[in-house]
Each structure stands twice: as structure tokens, then as C-alpha cells.
Amino acid sequence: MRRVYLDNNATTPVAPEVFEAMTPYLTGDFGNASSIHWYGQQAKAAVETAREAVAKLINARPNEIAFTSGGTESDNASLFGVVEAARAREGSKHILVSAIEHHAVLHAAQALAKRGVEVTYVRVGASGIVDPGDIERALRHGTVLISIMHANNELGTIQPLEEIGRIAAERDVIFHTDAVQSVGKIPVDVEKLGVDLLSLSAHKLHGPKGVGALYIRKGTPLAPLLYGGHSERDRRPGTENTPGIVGLGKAAELARLSLEEQGRRMAALRDRLEETILAGIPLTARNGDRAQRLPSTSNIRFDHVEGEAFVIAMDLKGVACSTGAACSSGSVEPSHVLSAIGLSHAQARSSIRFSLGRMTAAEDIDYTLEVLPAVVARLRALSPQYKAAATSSQ
Ligand SMILES: *Cc1c(COP(=O)(O)O)cnc(C)c1O
């Protein structure tokens, strides 16, 4: 059976070049990057080369990049670190996040709320895009942080960071973005976006799992999340994950070199998948804005189709896709992102995310389109609501 992987927003396959770049650091070049001998220096040099590659991908300076264990840590380090660094300031602290953030930001914000930090959750409309005006209006005396993601993991929608960055700078508020989904897929330039902190993760751009980075603009007050040794200029202690960091560096380099070409290629495949489904299958709709989104993501509603059943049925045909966010699968709650754009419980539960990657081939889309209509028809035949709707419209 053919296997097709259309769940690249959950994780991506490691690129062969990345694997090859990593292997020496899992074997002979095993040194600790903090050691002063030859072994340590080999590791140190590799870590610094990776730091330059990551910095170059997002137009930062190498000394503004701290390696972490991934997107979740970078997000937590930003939220907790900014609030902790502002502790000496008088009065109550306020932070502002969007309602469609990844749980790594949302749950960190909720934990801060329990500690007395005031949190505003900025709403989004049906487009799945934040209105910068809403952010401006929500700012107040005591606001220490704005955290708005770059691209949403479920819808792919891209947030107006440049405008938000200007507002943050004018009001002297620190601006963090979770750019885990956008880095490596669309151009990301920390200067242009006006961000102070930016989270990224290797495994979303064909690198290994368990490694990521946090961009920290020079001068940004940030308390560390962890305490220990002096690695990463005291910003993130712990012996550097050299193989992982090398893998992230290689992944960043590869992404930078193929960004535009891959963006065009993926968008064409995504559009063919989406348009064929929307035109050929009744009672389907696109979720979120059509234009302002990643080239690789499509979120489609198949009314009267139970999402989990769809994912399982497609999996039996060899096609991997997902309902809502990967981390919420298994829970009966509909995705907070789909609820935030105004979908009903039933609509959210019949929404499917298809996410493409650099390894997605045209034949993968052909195959998906070949098996998908029968799966939808079969699941709809099981739905009492669909049968009732079909009968009444006759
Ligand atoms: C995957 C993801 C994360 C978490 O990154 P990890 O490296 O898996 O911890 C955070 N934010 C977004 C938007 C993501 O898609």
C-alpha cells in the first residue's frame, strides 16, 4: 500500500542531509561543548556553525540565538522569563496572548494567571487572523508582554506581526512570537517583524525532535527558566545537545536555500488538493483565511463526517492527516482554534487538517484525491443527520 504523509504540521521527516550532518556528533565527535580540550572544541565549533545558520534564516545575530529543547520550552521561557524579569516593577502584571495560540503558550499563560498575572486572550474572527486594533485596545498600564504566534498550526493563517510589532515598540512592551510553524516555510525576518523573542523548533522543519531555539533580541530583559551551568551565555544551562543542534543548523540551512521554490511548489499542490475537494464534494468548506496562510496547510470541513473516523479510515488507505491539533487528539473537546473562529462543536469535529512538507510529491496528492471521496461517502452514509438532510432536500 502507498503511504502518504500529510501531517507535517505535527512533525516532519528528518531530511537525509540532516541525518548525515548529525551522525559524527553521535559517534566520534561526542565532546562537551564547554570542555577546553580538542573534543570540546570540535563540539563547540559545530554548535557555533549551527547558531550562525539559525540566525541567518531569521535575520538575527548569532549571539541572539539560544538553543533549547524545542518550541514548548522556547514558548515557556519567553512567557515565564519576561514576567519574572518584570517582577521588580510595581503594580500588577498583564500579558496579552491570542485565543488561537498553541497550548505551549496558552497553558503557560494559564499557569501565570494562577500566580496572579492578568491575561487577556485576544479573539479572532472567522478568518483566523488577529486584528492589531484589538491588541492596541487591550494594552494597559502594566502590560509586560504581547505573545502572538506567526502562523497558526491548525489553520496555517499568518498573523499581522509587523503591525503588532510597531504597536509593541511604540508602547514599549516586549513582543514574543511562536514562529514554530512559519520558520522554514515562509520568510521570517526578526527585524521586519519587530519581535523581541521568537520560538522555533527543529522537528517542524525536517530536523530532529527535542531541539529548538529562542531568538532573544539584544537587551531584552529575560529571566532564565532553568538554573545550572553557564552554557548559552547563562540564558539556558545544560550541556548542549550537540547532535540535535547540528541537525537544527543543517535543517535551517536547507530551508533557507529552498524556501521560495518549495513555497511555490507546496502551495500549488495544496491548492490542487483543496480545490478538487471543495469543487467535487458537496457540503465541504475551507476553514480560515484563504490568502494569508502558509503554503503547506489546508483545513477543510466535511459536514456530517466524524473527524476521528475520517482520520482512521484514511489511515487504513495509507494516508495520514489529522483532526485539529495533534496534542488534542484523543480528547473529546473540539479544538480551541476552530471554536475561536466560530465553528460549532459539530463543525469543528468534522474538520480535517492536511499539511504538506518538502517531501510531499504530486503523486501523494493524486493518491489522496483518489481514495478520499469514497471515504467521505461511506462515513456520511453512517450519519443520521446526513441521511435526514439528504432526504429532506429531495
Ligand atoms: C509544534 C508546535 C509547538 C511545540 O514545539 P515542540 O518542539 O514540539 O515542543 C509550539 N508551537 C507551535 C505553533 C507548534 O506547531
mmCIF file of C-alpha atoms and ligand atoms in Angstrom:
data_model
loop_
_atom_site.group_PDB
_atom_site.id
_atom_site.type_symbol
_atom_site.label_atom_id
_atom_site.label_comp_id
_atom_site.label_asym_id
_atom_site.label_seq_id
_atom_site.Cartn_x
_atom_site.Cartn_y
_atom_site.Cartn_z
ATOM 1 C CA MET A 1 0.000 0.000 0.000
ATOM 2 C CA ARG A 2 1.171 3.517 -0.757
ATOM 3 C CA ARG A 3 1.847 5.622 2.345
ATOM 4 C CA VAL A 4 1.190 9.344 2.172
ATOM 5 C CA TYR A 5 2.148 11.686 4.994
ATOM 6 C CA LEU A 6 0.015 14.824 5.120
ATOM 7 C CA ASP A 7 0.584 15.714 8.771
ATOM 8 C CA ASN A 8 3.718 17.848 8.500
ATOM 9 C CA ASN A 9 2.398 20.443 10.959
ATOM 10 C CA ALA A 10 2.578 17.748 13.647
ATOM 11 C CA THR A 11 6.128 16.780 12.732
ATOM 12 C CA THR A 12 8.268 16.383 9.624
ATOM 13 C CA PRO A 13 10.579 13.609 8.471
ATOM 14 C CA VAL A 14 14.273 14.288 9.125
ATOM 15 C CA ALA A 15 15.977 15.292 5.874
ATOM 16 C CA PRO A 16 18.705 12.819 4.809
ATOM 17 C CA GLU A 17 21.285 15.657 4.787
ATOM 18 C CA VAL A 18 20.319 16.496 8.373
ATOM 19 C CA PHE A 19 20.773 12.906 9.491
ATOM 20 C CA GLU A 20 24.157 12.786 7.783
ATOM 21 C CA ALA A 21 25.294 16.035 9.403
ATOM 22 C CA MET A 22 24.294 14.743 12.847
ATOM 23 C CA THR A 23 25.912 11.300 12.844
ATOM 24 C CA PRO A 24 29.529 12.363 13.578
ATOM 25 C CA TYR A 25 28.290 14.036 16.770
ATOM 26 C CA LEU A 26 26.597 10.833 17.909
ATOM 27 C CA THR A 27 29.798 8.852 17.348
ATOM 28 C CA GLY A 28 33.396 10.145 17.335
ATOM 29 C CA ASP A 29 32.763 13.855 17.951
ATOM 30 C CA PHE A 30 30.983 13.349 21.235
ATOM 31 C CA GLY A 31 32.670 16.121 23.238
ATOM 32 C CA ASN A 32 31.022 18.520 25.656
ATOM 33 C CA ALA A 33 30.924 21.965 24.022
ATOM 34 C CA SER A 34 32.053 23.528 27.326
ATOM 35 C CA SER A 35 35.267 21.480 27.571
ATOM 36 C CA ILE A 36 38.521 23.198 26.657
ATOM 37 C CA HIS A 37 40.232 20.187 25.045
ATOM 38 C CA TRP A 38 40.092 19.106 21.407
ATOM 39 C CA TYR A 39 36.891 17.068 21.864
ATOM 40 C CA GLY A 40 35.153 20.041 23.416
ATOM 41 C CA GLN A 41 36.399 22.398 20.736
ATOM 42 C CA GLN A 42 35.042 20.154 17.949
ATOM 43 C CA ALA A 43 31.615 20.224 19.576
ATOM 44 C CA LYS A 44 31.803 23.953 20.292
ATOM 45 C CA ALA A 45 32.683 24.765 16.670
ATOM 46 C CA ALA A 46 29.757 22.669 15.422
ATOM 47 C CA VAL A 47 27.338 24.395 17.812
ATOM 48 C CA GLU A 48 28.537 27.839 16.681
ATOM 49 C CA THR A 49 28.196 26.930 12.994
ATOM 50 C CA ALA A 50 24.615 25.836 13.689
ATOM 51 C CA ARG A 51 23.954 29.070 15.579
ATOM 52 C CA GLU A 52 25.034 31.066 12.535
ATOM 53 C CA ALA A 53 22.770 29.020 10.253
ATOM 54 C CA VAL A 54 19.742 29.540 12.505
ATOM 55 C CA ALA A 55 20.498 33.267 12.863
ATOM 56 C CA LYS A 56 20.812 33.665 9.102
ATOM 57 C CA LEU A 57 17.445 32.010 8.458
ATOM 58 C CA ILE A 58 15.640 34.624 10.579
ATOM 59 C CA ASN A 59 17.981 37.609 10.009
ATOM 60 C CA ALA A 60 19.253 37.665 13.605
ATOM 61 C CA ARG A 61 22.767 37.867 15.029
ATOM 62 C CA PRO A 62 24.263 34.568 16.203
ATOM 63 C CA ASN A 63 24.647 35.817 19.783
ATOM 64 C CA GLU A 64 20.878 36.422 19.891
ATOM 65 C CA ILE A 65 20.148 32.687 19.447
ATOM 66 C CA ALA A 66 19.865 30.359 22.468
ATOM 67 C CA PHE A 67 19.342 26.645 21.854
ATOM 68 C CA THR A 68 16.535 24.950 23.766
ATOM 69 C CA SER A 69 14.748 21.597 23.834
ATOM 70 C CA GLY A 70 12.130 22.786 21.341
ATOM 71 C CA GLY A 71 9.169 25.013 20.720
ATOM 72 C CA THR A 72 7.456 24.258 24.013
ATOM 73 C CA GLU A 73 10.492 25.275 26.053
ATOM 74 C CA SER A 74 11.100 28.412 23.987
ATOM 75 C CA ASP A 75 7.477 29.474 24.490
ATOM 76 C CA ASN A 76 7.567 28.803 28.243
ATOM 77 C CA ALA A 77 10.943 30.502 28.612
ATOM 78 C CA SER A 78 9.512 33.593 26.932
ATOM 79 C CA LEU A 79 6.325 33.897 28.950
ATOM 80 C CA PHE A 80 7.745 32.995 32.359
ATOM 81 C CA GLY A 81 11.057 34.748 31.655
ATOM 82 C CA VAL A 82 9.531 38.106 30.743
ATOM 83 C CA VAL A 83 7.107 38.104 33.673
ATOM 84 C CA GLU A 84 9.854 37.066 36.117
ATOM 85 C CA ALA A 85 12.216 39.737 34.803
ATOM 86 C CA ALA A 86 9.480 42.353 35.338
ATOM 87 C CA ARG A 87 8.825 41.242 38.915
ATOM 88 C CA ALA A 88 10.590 44.198 40.466
ATOM 89 C CA ARG A 89 8.289 46.569 38.607
ATOM 90 C CA GLU A 90 5.461 47.930 40.688
ATOM 91 C CA GLY A 91 1.812 47.057 40.260
ATOM 92 C CA SER A 92 0.027 44.116 38.693
ATOM 93 C CA LYS A 93 1.430 42.466 35.587
ATOM 94 C CA HIS A 94 -0.613 41.943 32.451
ATOM 95 C CA ILE A 95 0.115 39.844 29.376
ATOM 96 C CA LEU A 96 -1.707 39.530 26.110
ATOM 97 C CA VAL A 97 -1.967 36.358 24.008
ATOM 98 C CA SER A 98 -4.289 35.333 21.181
ATOM 99 C CA ALA A 99 -7.092 32.821 21.653
ATOM 100 C CA ILE A 100 -5.582 30.598 18.946
ATOM 101 C CA GLU A 101 -2.093 30.145 20.401
ATOM 102 C CA HIS A 102 -0.529 26.714 20.690
ATOM 103 C CA HIS A 103 -1.023 25.105 24.108
ATOM 104 C CA ALA A 104 2.655 25.773 24.868
ATOM 105 C CA VAL A 105 1.698 29.465 25.099
ATOM 106 C CA LEU A 106 -1.923 29.128 26.266
ATOM 107 C CA HIS A 107 -1.205 26.773 29.132
ATOM 108 C CA ALA A 108 1.857 28.791 30.186
ATOM 109 C CA ALA A 109 -0.402 31.874 30.266
ATOM 110 C CA GLN A 110 -2.944 29.966 32.365
ATOM 111 C CA ALA A 111 -0.198 28.939 34.805
ATOM 112 C CA LEU A 112 0.860 32.598 35.064
ATOM 113 C CA ALA A 113 -2.772 33.587 35.671
ATOM 114 C CA LYS A 114 -2.815 31.246 38.678
ATOM 115 C CA ARG A 115 0.164 33.182 40.004
ATOM 116 C CA GLY A 116 -1.697 36.450 39.793
ATOM 117 C CA VAL A 117 -0.725 37.659 36.327
ATOM 118 C CA GLU A 118 -3.634 39.150 34.396
ATOM 119 C CA VAL A 119 -4.094 37.577 30.977
ATOM 120 C CA THR A 120 -6.080 38.906 28.011
ATOM 121 C CA TYR A 121 -6.988 36.411 25.293
ATOM 122 C CA VAL A 122 -7.359 38.343 22.051
ATOM 123 C CA ARG A 123 -10.163 36.982 19.874
ATOM 124 C CA VAL A 124 -10.011 36.248 16.166
ATOM 125 C CA GLY A 125 -12.776 36.370 13.557
ATOM 126 C CA ALA A 126 -13.779 33.664 11.082
ATOM 127 C CA SER A 127 -10.592 34.348 9.126
ATOM 128 C CA GLY A 128 -8.433 33.076 11.990
ATOM 129 C CA ILE A 129 -6.420 36.292 11.992
ATOM 130 C CA VAL A 130 -5.899 38.667 14.898
ATOM 131 C CA ASP A 131 -6.901 42.323 14.470
ATOM 132 C CA PRO A 132 -3.969 44.526 15.582
ATOM 133 C CA GLY A 133 -6.514 47.136 16.686
ATOM 134 C CA ASP A 134 -7.795 44.676 19.287
ATOM 135 C CA ILE A 135 -4.273 44.327 20.620
ATOM 136 C CA GLU A 136 -3.785 48.064 20.806
ATOM 137 C CA ARG A 137 -7.065 48.463 22.715
ATOM 138 C CA ALA A 138 -6.191 45.675 25.153
ATOM 139 C CA LEU A 139 -2.872 47.239 26.175
ATOM 140 C CA ARG A 140 -2.801 48.933 29.535
ATOM 141 C CA HIS A 141 -0.516 50.181 32.231
ATOM 142 C CA GLY A 142 1.266 47.069 33.497
ATOM 143 C CA THR A 143 1.255 45.143 30.194
ATOM 144 C CA VAL A 144 4.657 43.456 30.061
ATOM 145 C CA LEU A 145 4.267 41.071 27.128
ATOM 146 C CA ILE A 146 2.408 40.503 23.880
ATOM 147 C CA SER A 147 2.668 36.927 22.596
ATOM 148 C CA ILE A 148 1.095 36.300 19.195
ATOM 149 C CA MET A 149 2.021 33.341 17.025
ATOM 150 C CA HIS A 150 3.293 33.857 13.485
ATOM 151 C CA ALA A 151 1.409 31.065 11.697
ATOM 152 C CA ASN A 152 -1.318 29.008 13.283
ATOM 153 C CA ASN A 153 -0.657 25.269 13.384
ATOM 154 C CA GLU A 154 -4.235 24.225 12.637
ATOM 155 C CA LEU A 155 -5.331 26.735 10.015
ATOM 156 C CA GLY A 156 -1.970 27.929 8.718
ATOM 157 C CA THR A 157 -3.194 31.524 8.988
ATOM 158 C CA ILE A 158 -0.456 34.145 9.206
ATOM 159 C CA GLN A 159 -0.809 36.876 11.804
ATOM 160 C CA PRO A 160 -0.041 40.561 11.086
ATOM 161 C CA LEU A 161 3.145 40.620 13.150
ATOM 162 C CA GLU A 162 4.650 43.728 11.532
ATOM 163 C CA GLU A 163 1.733 45.866 12.671
ATOM 164 C CA ILE A 164 1.717 44.283 16.115
ATOM 165 C CA GLY A 165 5.483 44.798 16.320
ATOM 166 C CA ARG A 166 5.046 48.514 15.669
ATOM 167 C CA ILE A 167 2.400 48.773 18.373
ATOM 168 C CA ALA A 168 4.602 46.880 20.840
ATOM 169 C CA ALA A 169 7.597 49.105 20.103
ATOM 170 C CA GLU A 170 5.545 52.309 20.436
ATOM 171 C CA ARG A 171 4.200 51.208 23.788
ATOM 172 C CA ASP A 172 7.488 49.724 24.962
ATOM 173 C CA VAL A 173 6.020 46.254 25.506
ATOM 174 C CA ILE A 174 8.055 43.101 24.853
ATOM 175 C CA PHE A 175 6.815 41.162 21.851
ATOM 176 C CA HIS A 176 7.160 37.375 21.595
ATOM 177 C CA THR A 177 6.091 35.226 18.675
ATOM 178 C CA ASP A 178 5.740 31.475 18.412
ATOM 179 C CA ALA A 179 7.088 31.031 14.882
ATOM 180 C CA VAL A 180 7.388 27.250 15.092
ATOM 181 C CA GLN A 181 5.101 26.767 12.076
ATOM 182 C CA SER A 182 6.385 29.584 9.900
ATOM 183 C CA VAL A 183 10.169 29.258 10.188
ATOM 184 C CA GLY A 184 11.442 27.322 7.203
ATOM 185 C CA LYS A 185 8.185 27.683 5.279
ATOM 186 C CA ILE A 186 7.858 31.421 4.672
ATOM 187 C CA PRO A 187 10.375 34.257 5.057
ATOM 188 C CA VAL A 188 10.871 35.174 8.710
ATOM 189 C CA ASP A 189 12.866 38.317 9.471
ATOM 190 C CA VAL A 190 13.048 39.380 13.096
ATOM 191 C CA GLU A 191 13.893 42.975 12.131
ATOM 192 C CA LYS A 192 10.991 43.318 9.729
ATOM 193 C CA LEU A 193 8.550 41.689 12.144
ATOM 194 C CA GLY A 194 9.765 43.777 15.070
ATOM 195 C CA VAL A 195 9.812 40.877 17.527
ATOM 196 C CA ASP A 196 11.939 40.706 20.679
ATOM 197 C CA LEU A 197 11.580 36.973 21.243
ATOM 198 C CA LEU A 198 10.884 34.234 18.710
ATOM 199 C CA SER A 199 10.401 30.482 19.241
ATOM 200 C CA LEU A 200 11.333 27.874 16.662
ATOM 201 C CA SER A 201 11.601 24.088 16.651
ATOM 202 C CA ALA A 202 13.785 21.760 14.546
ATOM 203 C CA HIS A 203 11.307 18.938 14.022
ATOM 204 C CA LYS A 204 8.822 21.174 12.211
ATOM 205 C CA LEU A 205 11.416 21.932 9.530
ATOM 206 C CA HIS A 206 12.861 18.495 8.746
ATOM 207 C CA GLY A 207 15.221 18.498 11.723
ATOM 208 C CA PRO A 208 15.282 16.205 14.763
ATOM 209 C CA LYS A 209 12.822 16.253 17.674
ATOM 210 C CA GLY A 210 13.722 17.688 21.065
ATOM 211 C CA VAL A 211 15.733 20.678 19.929
ATOM 212 C CA GLY A 212 14.798 24.240 19.085
ATOM 213 C CA ALA A 213 15.890 27.778 19.622
ATOM 214 C CA LEU A 214 14.811 31.039 21.147
ATOM 215 C CA TYR A 215 15.763 34.276 19.463
ATOM 216 C CA ILE A 216 16.383 36.907 22.153
ATOM 217 C CA ARG A 217 16.845 40.442 20.850
ATOM 218 C CA LYS A 218 19.909 42.024 22.431
ATOM 219 C CA GLY A 219 18.896 43.860 25.613
ATOM 220 C CA THR A 220 15.588 42.058 26.162
ATOM 221 C CA PRO A 221 15.105 41.535 29.910
ATOM 222 C CA LEU A 222 14.542 37.815 30.340
ATOM 223 C CA ALA A 223 14.968 35.672 33.461
ATOM 224 C CA PRO A 224 16.048 32.083 32.770
ATOM 225 C CA LEU A 225 13.631 29.197 33.126
ATOM 226 C CA LEU A 226 16.347 26.793 34.290
ATOM 227 C CA TYR A 227 19.319 27.257 36.590
ATOM 228 C CA GLY A 228 22.585 25.371 36.209
ATOM 229 C CA GLY A 229 25.864 25.793 34.377
ATOM 230 C CA HIS A 230 26.923 28.638 32.149
ATOM 231 C CA SER A 231 26.067 27.356 28.689
ATOM 232 C CA GLU A 232 24.252 29.528 26.156
ATOM 233 C CA ARG A 233 25.569 32.676 27.868
ATOM 234 C CA ASP A 234 23.690 31.799 31.070
ATOM 235 C CA ARG A 235 20.423 32.018 29.192
ATOM 236 C CA ARG A 236 19.893 28.261 29.055
ATOM 237 C CA PRO A 237 22.027 25.955 31.195
ATOM 238 C CA GLY A 238 22.513 22.259 30.459
ATOM 239 C CA THR A 239 25.104 20.533 28.278
ATOM 240 C CA GLU A 240 24.333 21.410 24.682
ATOM 241 C CA ASN A 241 22.557 18.738 22.648
ATOM 242 C CA THR A 242 25.289 18.849 20.015
ATOM 243 C CA PRO A 243 23.845 16.318 17.521
ATOM 244 C CA GLY A 244 20.408 17.927 17.780
ATOM 245 C CA ILE A 245 21.775 21.437 17.430
ATOM 246 C CA VAL A 246 23.850 20.422 14.401
ATOM 247 C CA GLY A 247 20.689 18.885 12.939
ATOM 248 C CA LEU A 248 18.757 22.099 13.529
ATOM 249 C CA GLY A 249 21.538 24.109 11.885
ATOM 250 C CA LYS A 250 21.552 21.894 8.808
ATOM 251 C CA ALA A 251 17.747 21.975 8.634
ATOM 252 C CA ALA A 252 17.845 25.788 8.822
ATOM 253 C CA GLU A 253 20.377 25.976 6.018
ATOM 254 C CA LEU A 254 18.404 23.619 3.781
ATOM 255 C CA ALA A 255 15.172 25.501 4.450
ATOM 256 C CA ARG A 256 16.771 28.851 3.617
ATOM 257 C CA LEU A 257 18.142 27.609 0.311
ATOM 258 C CA SER A 258 14.827 26.180 -0.908
ATOM 259 C CA LEU A 259 12.315 28.476 0.795
ATOM 260 C CA GLU A 260 10.801 30.229 -2.218
ATOM 261 C CA GLU A 261 10.862 27.303 -4.591
ATOM 262 C CA GLN A 262 9.347 24.946 -2.005
ATOM 263 C CA GLY A 263 6.767 27.521 -1.014
ATOM 264 C CA ARG A 264 5.535 27.784 -4.594
ATOM 265 C CA ARG A 265 5.627 24.022 -5.095
ATOM 266 C CA MET A 266 3.728 23.239 -1.895
ATOM 267 C CA ALA A 267 1.139 25.960 -2.494
ATOM 268 C CA ALA A 268 0.377 24.525 -5.941
ATOM 269 C CA LEU A 269 -0.063 21.009 -4.532
ATOM 270 C CA ARG A 270 -2.100 22.277 -1.587
ATOM 271 C CA ASP A 271 -4.369 24.317 -3.843
ATOM 272 C CA ARG A 272 -4.964 21.367 -6.157
ATOM 273 C CA LEU A 273 -5.875 19.166 -3.193
ATOM 274 C CA GLU A 274 -8.143 21.786 -1.670
ATOM 275 C CA GLU A 275 -9.847 22.975 -4.844
ATOM 276 C CA THR A 276 -10.532 19.452 -6.079
ATOM 277 C CA ILE A 277 -12.154 18.567 -2.761
ATOM 278 C CA LEU A 278 -14.190 21.787 -2.486
ATOM 279 C CA ALA A 279 -15.396 21.580 -6.102
ATOM 280 C CA GLY A 280 -16.058 17.841 -6.191
ATOM 281 C CA ILE A 281 -17.542 17.013 -2.795
ATOM 282 C CA PRO A 282 -20.732 18.748 -1.613
ATOM 283 C CA LEU A 283 -21.042 20.176 1.909
ATOM 284 C CA THR A 284 -17.360 20.986 2.275
ATOM 285 C CA ALA A 285 -15.784 24.334 3.201
ATOM 286 C CA ARG A 286 -12.369 25.818 3.883
ATOM 287 C CA ASN A 287 -11.630 26.937 7.434
ATOM 288 C CA GLY A 288 -9.748 30.193 7.896
ATOM 289 C CA ASP A 289 -8.428 32.818 5.526
ATOM 290 C CA ARG A 290 -7.572 31.617 2.056
ATOM 291 C CA ALA A 291 -4.808 34.057 1.143
ATOM 292 C CA GLN A 292 -2.981 34.932 4.322
ATOM 293 C CA ARG A 293 -1.715 31.485 5.265
ATOM 294 C CA LEU A 294 1.153 29.051 4.965
ATOM 295 C CA PRO A 295 1.628 27.423 1.556
ATOM 296 C CA SER A 296 1.526 23.996 3.171
ATOM 297 C CA THR A 297 -1.667 23.912 5.203
ATOM 298 C CA SER A 298 -5.297 23.248 4.342
ATOM 299 C CA ASN A 299 -8.090 22.866 6.871
ATOM 300 C CA ILE A 300 -11.343 21.575 5.418
ATOM 301 C CA ARG A 301 -14.723 20.915 6.923
ATOM 302 C CA PHE A 302 -16.630 17.865 5.687
ATOM 303 C CA ASP A 303 -20.106 18.337 7.111
ATOM 304 C CA HIS A 304 -21.677 15.145 8.529
ATOM 305 C CA VAL A 305 -18.314 13.394 8.666
ATOM 306 C CA GLU A 306 -16.911 12.482 12.063
ATOM 307 C CA GLY A 307 -13.307 13.702 12.002
ATOM 308 C CA GLU A 308 -11.698 10.929 14.012
ATOM 309 C CA ALA A 309 -13.466 8.290 11.931
ATOM 310 C CA PHE A 310 -12.210 10.042 8.790
ATOM 311 C CA VAL A 311 -8.613 10.066 10.026
ATOM 312 C CA ILE A 312 -8.803 6.358 10.876
ATOM 313 C CA ALA A 313 -10.439 5.444 7.554
ATOM 314 C CA MET A 314 -7.835 7.452 5.601
ATOM 315 C CA ASP A 315 -5.085 5.832 7.651
ATOM 316 C CA LEU A 316 -6.368 2.414 6.576
ATOM 317 C CA LYS A 317 -5.890 3.633 2.999
ATOM 318 C CA GLY A 318 -2.347 4.730 3.884
ATOM 319 C CA VAL A 319 -2.984 8.485 4.148
ATOM 320 C CA ALA A 320 -2.000 10.320 7.363
ATOM 321 C CA CYS A 321 -3.863 13.554 8.136
ATOM 322 C CA SER A 322 -5.303 14.949 11.345
ATOM 323 C CA THR A 323 -8.213 16.475 13.182
ATOM 324 C CA GLY A 324 -7.390 19.727 14.964
ATOM 325 C CA ALA A 325 -4.100 19.792 16.809
ATOM 326 C CA ALA A 326 -2.167 16.573 17.288
ATOM 327 C CA CYS A 327 -1.887 17.111 21.004
ATOM 328 C CA SER A 328 -5.651 17.307 21.430
ATOM 329 C CA SER A 329 -6.435 14.074 19.595
ATOM 330 C CA GLY A 330 -7.947 11.566 21.928
ATOM 331 C CA SER A 331 -9.794 14.311 23.787
ATOM 332 C CA VAL A 332 -13.448 14.877 23.007
ATOM 333 C CA GLU A 333 -13.207 18.655 23.303
ATOM 334 C CA PRO A 334 -13.216 20.338 19.898
ATOM 335 C CA SER A 335 -10.108 22.302 19.011
ATOM 336 C CA HIS A 336 -9.900 25.698 20.734
ATOM 337 C CA VAL A 337 -8.736 27.197 17.433
ATOM 338 C CA LEU A 338 -11.770 26.006 15.479
ATOM 339 C CA SER A 339 -14.073 27.140 18.287
ATOM 340 C CA ALA A 340 -12.338 30.538 18.273
ATOM 341 C CA ILE A 341 -13.134 31.073 14.577
ATOM 342 C CA GLY A 342 -16.797 30.462 15.338
ATOM 343 C CA LEU A 343 -17.314 26.845 14.309
ATOM 344 C CA SER A 344 -19.966 24.847 16.149
ATOM 345 C CA HIS A 345 -18.955 21.754 18.069
ATOM 346 C CA ALA A 346 -20.151 19.563 15.190
ATOM 347 C CA GLN A 347 -18.378 21.665 12.541
ATOM 348 C CA ALA A 348 -15.130 21.601 14.481
ATOM 349 C CA ARG A 349 -15.355 17.852 14.863
ATOM 350 C CA SER A 350 -15.786 17.378 11.116
ATOM 351 C CA SER A 351 -12.754 19.495 10.222
ATOM 352 C CA ILE A 352 -9.590 17.919 8.855
ATOM 353 C CA ARG A 353 -6.106 19.352 8.532
ATOM 354 C CA PHE A 354 -3.915 18.359 5.604
ATOM 355 C CA SER A 355 -0.360 19.644 5.965
ATOM 356 C CA LEU A 356 2.286 19.211 3.300
ATOM 357 C CA GLY A 357 6.051 19.225 3.544
ATOM 358 C CA ARG A 358 9.172 19.284 1.405
ATOM 359 C CA MET A 359 8.878 15.532 0.839
ATOM 360 C CA THR A 360 5.248 15.688 -0.357
ATOM 361 C CA ALA A 361 5.085 14.626 -4.021
ATOM 362 C CA ALA A 362 2.425 15.277 -6.676
ATOM 363 C CA GLU A 363 1.668 11.536 -6.638
ATOM 364 C CA ASP A 364 0.821 11.791 -2.941
ATOM 365 C CA ILE A 365 -1.877 14.328 -3.736
ATOM 366 C CA ASP A 366 -3.146 12.216 -6.665
ATOM 367 C CA TYR A 367 -3.450 9.198 -4.403
ATOM 368 C CA THR A 368 -5.182 11.165 -1.630
ATOM 369 C CA LEU A 369 -7.715 12.540 -4.101
ATOM 370 C CA GLU A 370 -8.286 9.037 -5.446
ATOM 371 C CA VAL A 371 -9.214 7.454 -2.108
ATOM 372 C CA LEU A 372 -10.825 10.391 -0.291
ATOM 373 C CA PRO A 373 -14.273 10.685 -1.981
ATOM 374 C CA ALA A 374 -15.254 7.092 -1.153
ATOM 375 C CA VAL A 375 -14.200 7.554 2.475
ATOM 376 C CA VAL A 376 -16.348 10.682 2.793
ATOM 377 C CA ALA A 377 -19.322 8.993 1.127
ATOM 378 C CA ARG A 378 -19.065 5.926 3.339
ATOM 379 C CA LEU A 379 -18.860 7.950 6.562
ATOM 380 C CA ARG A 380 -21.734 10.178 5.522
ATOM 381 C CA ALA A 381 -23.877 7.138 4.827
ATOM 382 C CA LEU A 382 -23.420 6.305 8.521
ATOM 383 C CA SER A 383 -24.581 9.743 9.671
ATOM 384 C CA PRO A 384 -28.275 10.021 10.637
ATOM 385 C CA GLN A 385 -28.136 13.830 10.211
ATOM 386 C CA TYR A 386 -26.763 13.460 6.696
ATOM 387 C CA LYS A 387 -29.467 10.963 5.760
ATOM 388 C CA ALA A 388 -32.143 13.287 7.138
ATOM 389 C CA ALA A 389 -30.660 16.275 5.270
ATOM 390 C CA ALA A 390 -30.329 14.287 2.036
ATOM 391 C CA THR A 391 -33.940 13.028 2.258
ATOM 392 C CA SER A 392 -35.453 16.424 3.045
ATOM 393 C CA SER A 393 -33.656 18.077 0.112
ATOM 394 C CA GLN A 394 -35.092 15.595 -2.394
HETATM 395 C C1 LIG B 1 4.754 22.030 17.402
HETATM 396 C C2 LIG B 1 4.488 23.368 17.926
HETATM 397 C C3 LIG B 1 4.987 23.791 19.166
HETATM 398 C C4 LIG B 1 5.744 22.850 20.080
HETATM 399 O O1 LIG B 1 7.046 22.609 19.624
HETATM 400 P P1 LIG B 1 7.837 21.337 20.214
HETATM 401 O O2 LIG B 1 9.212 21.482 19.639
HETATM 402 O O3 LIG B 1 7.121 20.140 19.704
HETATM 403 O O4 LIG B 1 7.816 21.448 21.680
HETATM 404 C C5 LIG B 1 4.736 25.068 19.583
HETATM 405 N N1 LIG B 1 4.033 25.919 18.826
HETATM 406 C C6 LIG B 1 3.537 25.569 17.624
HETATM 407 C C7 LIG B 1 2.790 26.567 16.823
HETATM 408 C C8 LIG B 1 3.739 24.278 17.138
HETATM 409 O O5 LIG B 1 3.219 23.940 15.962
#
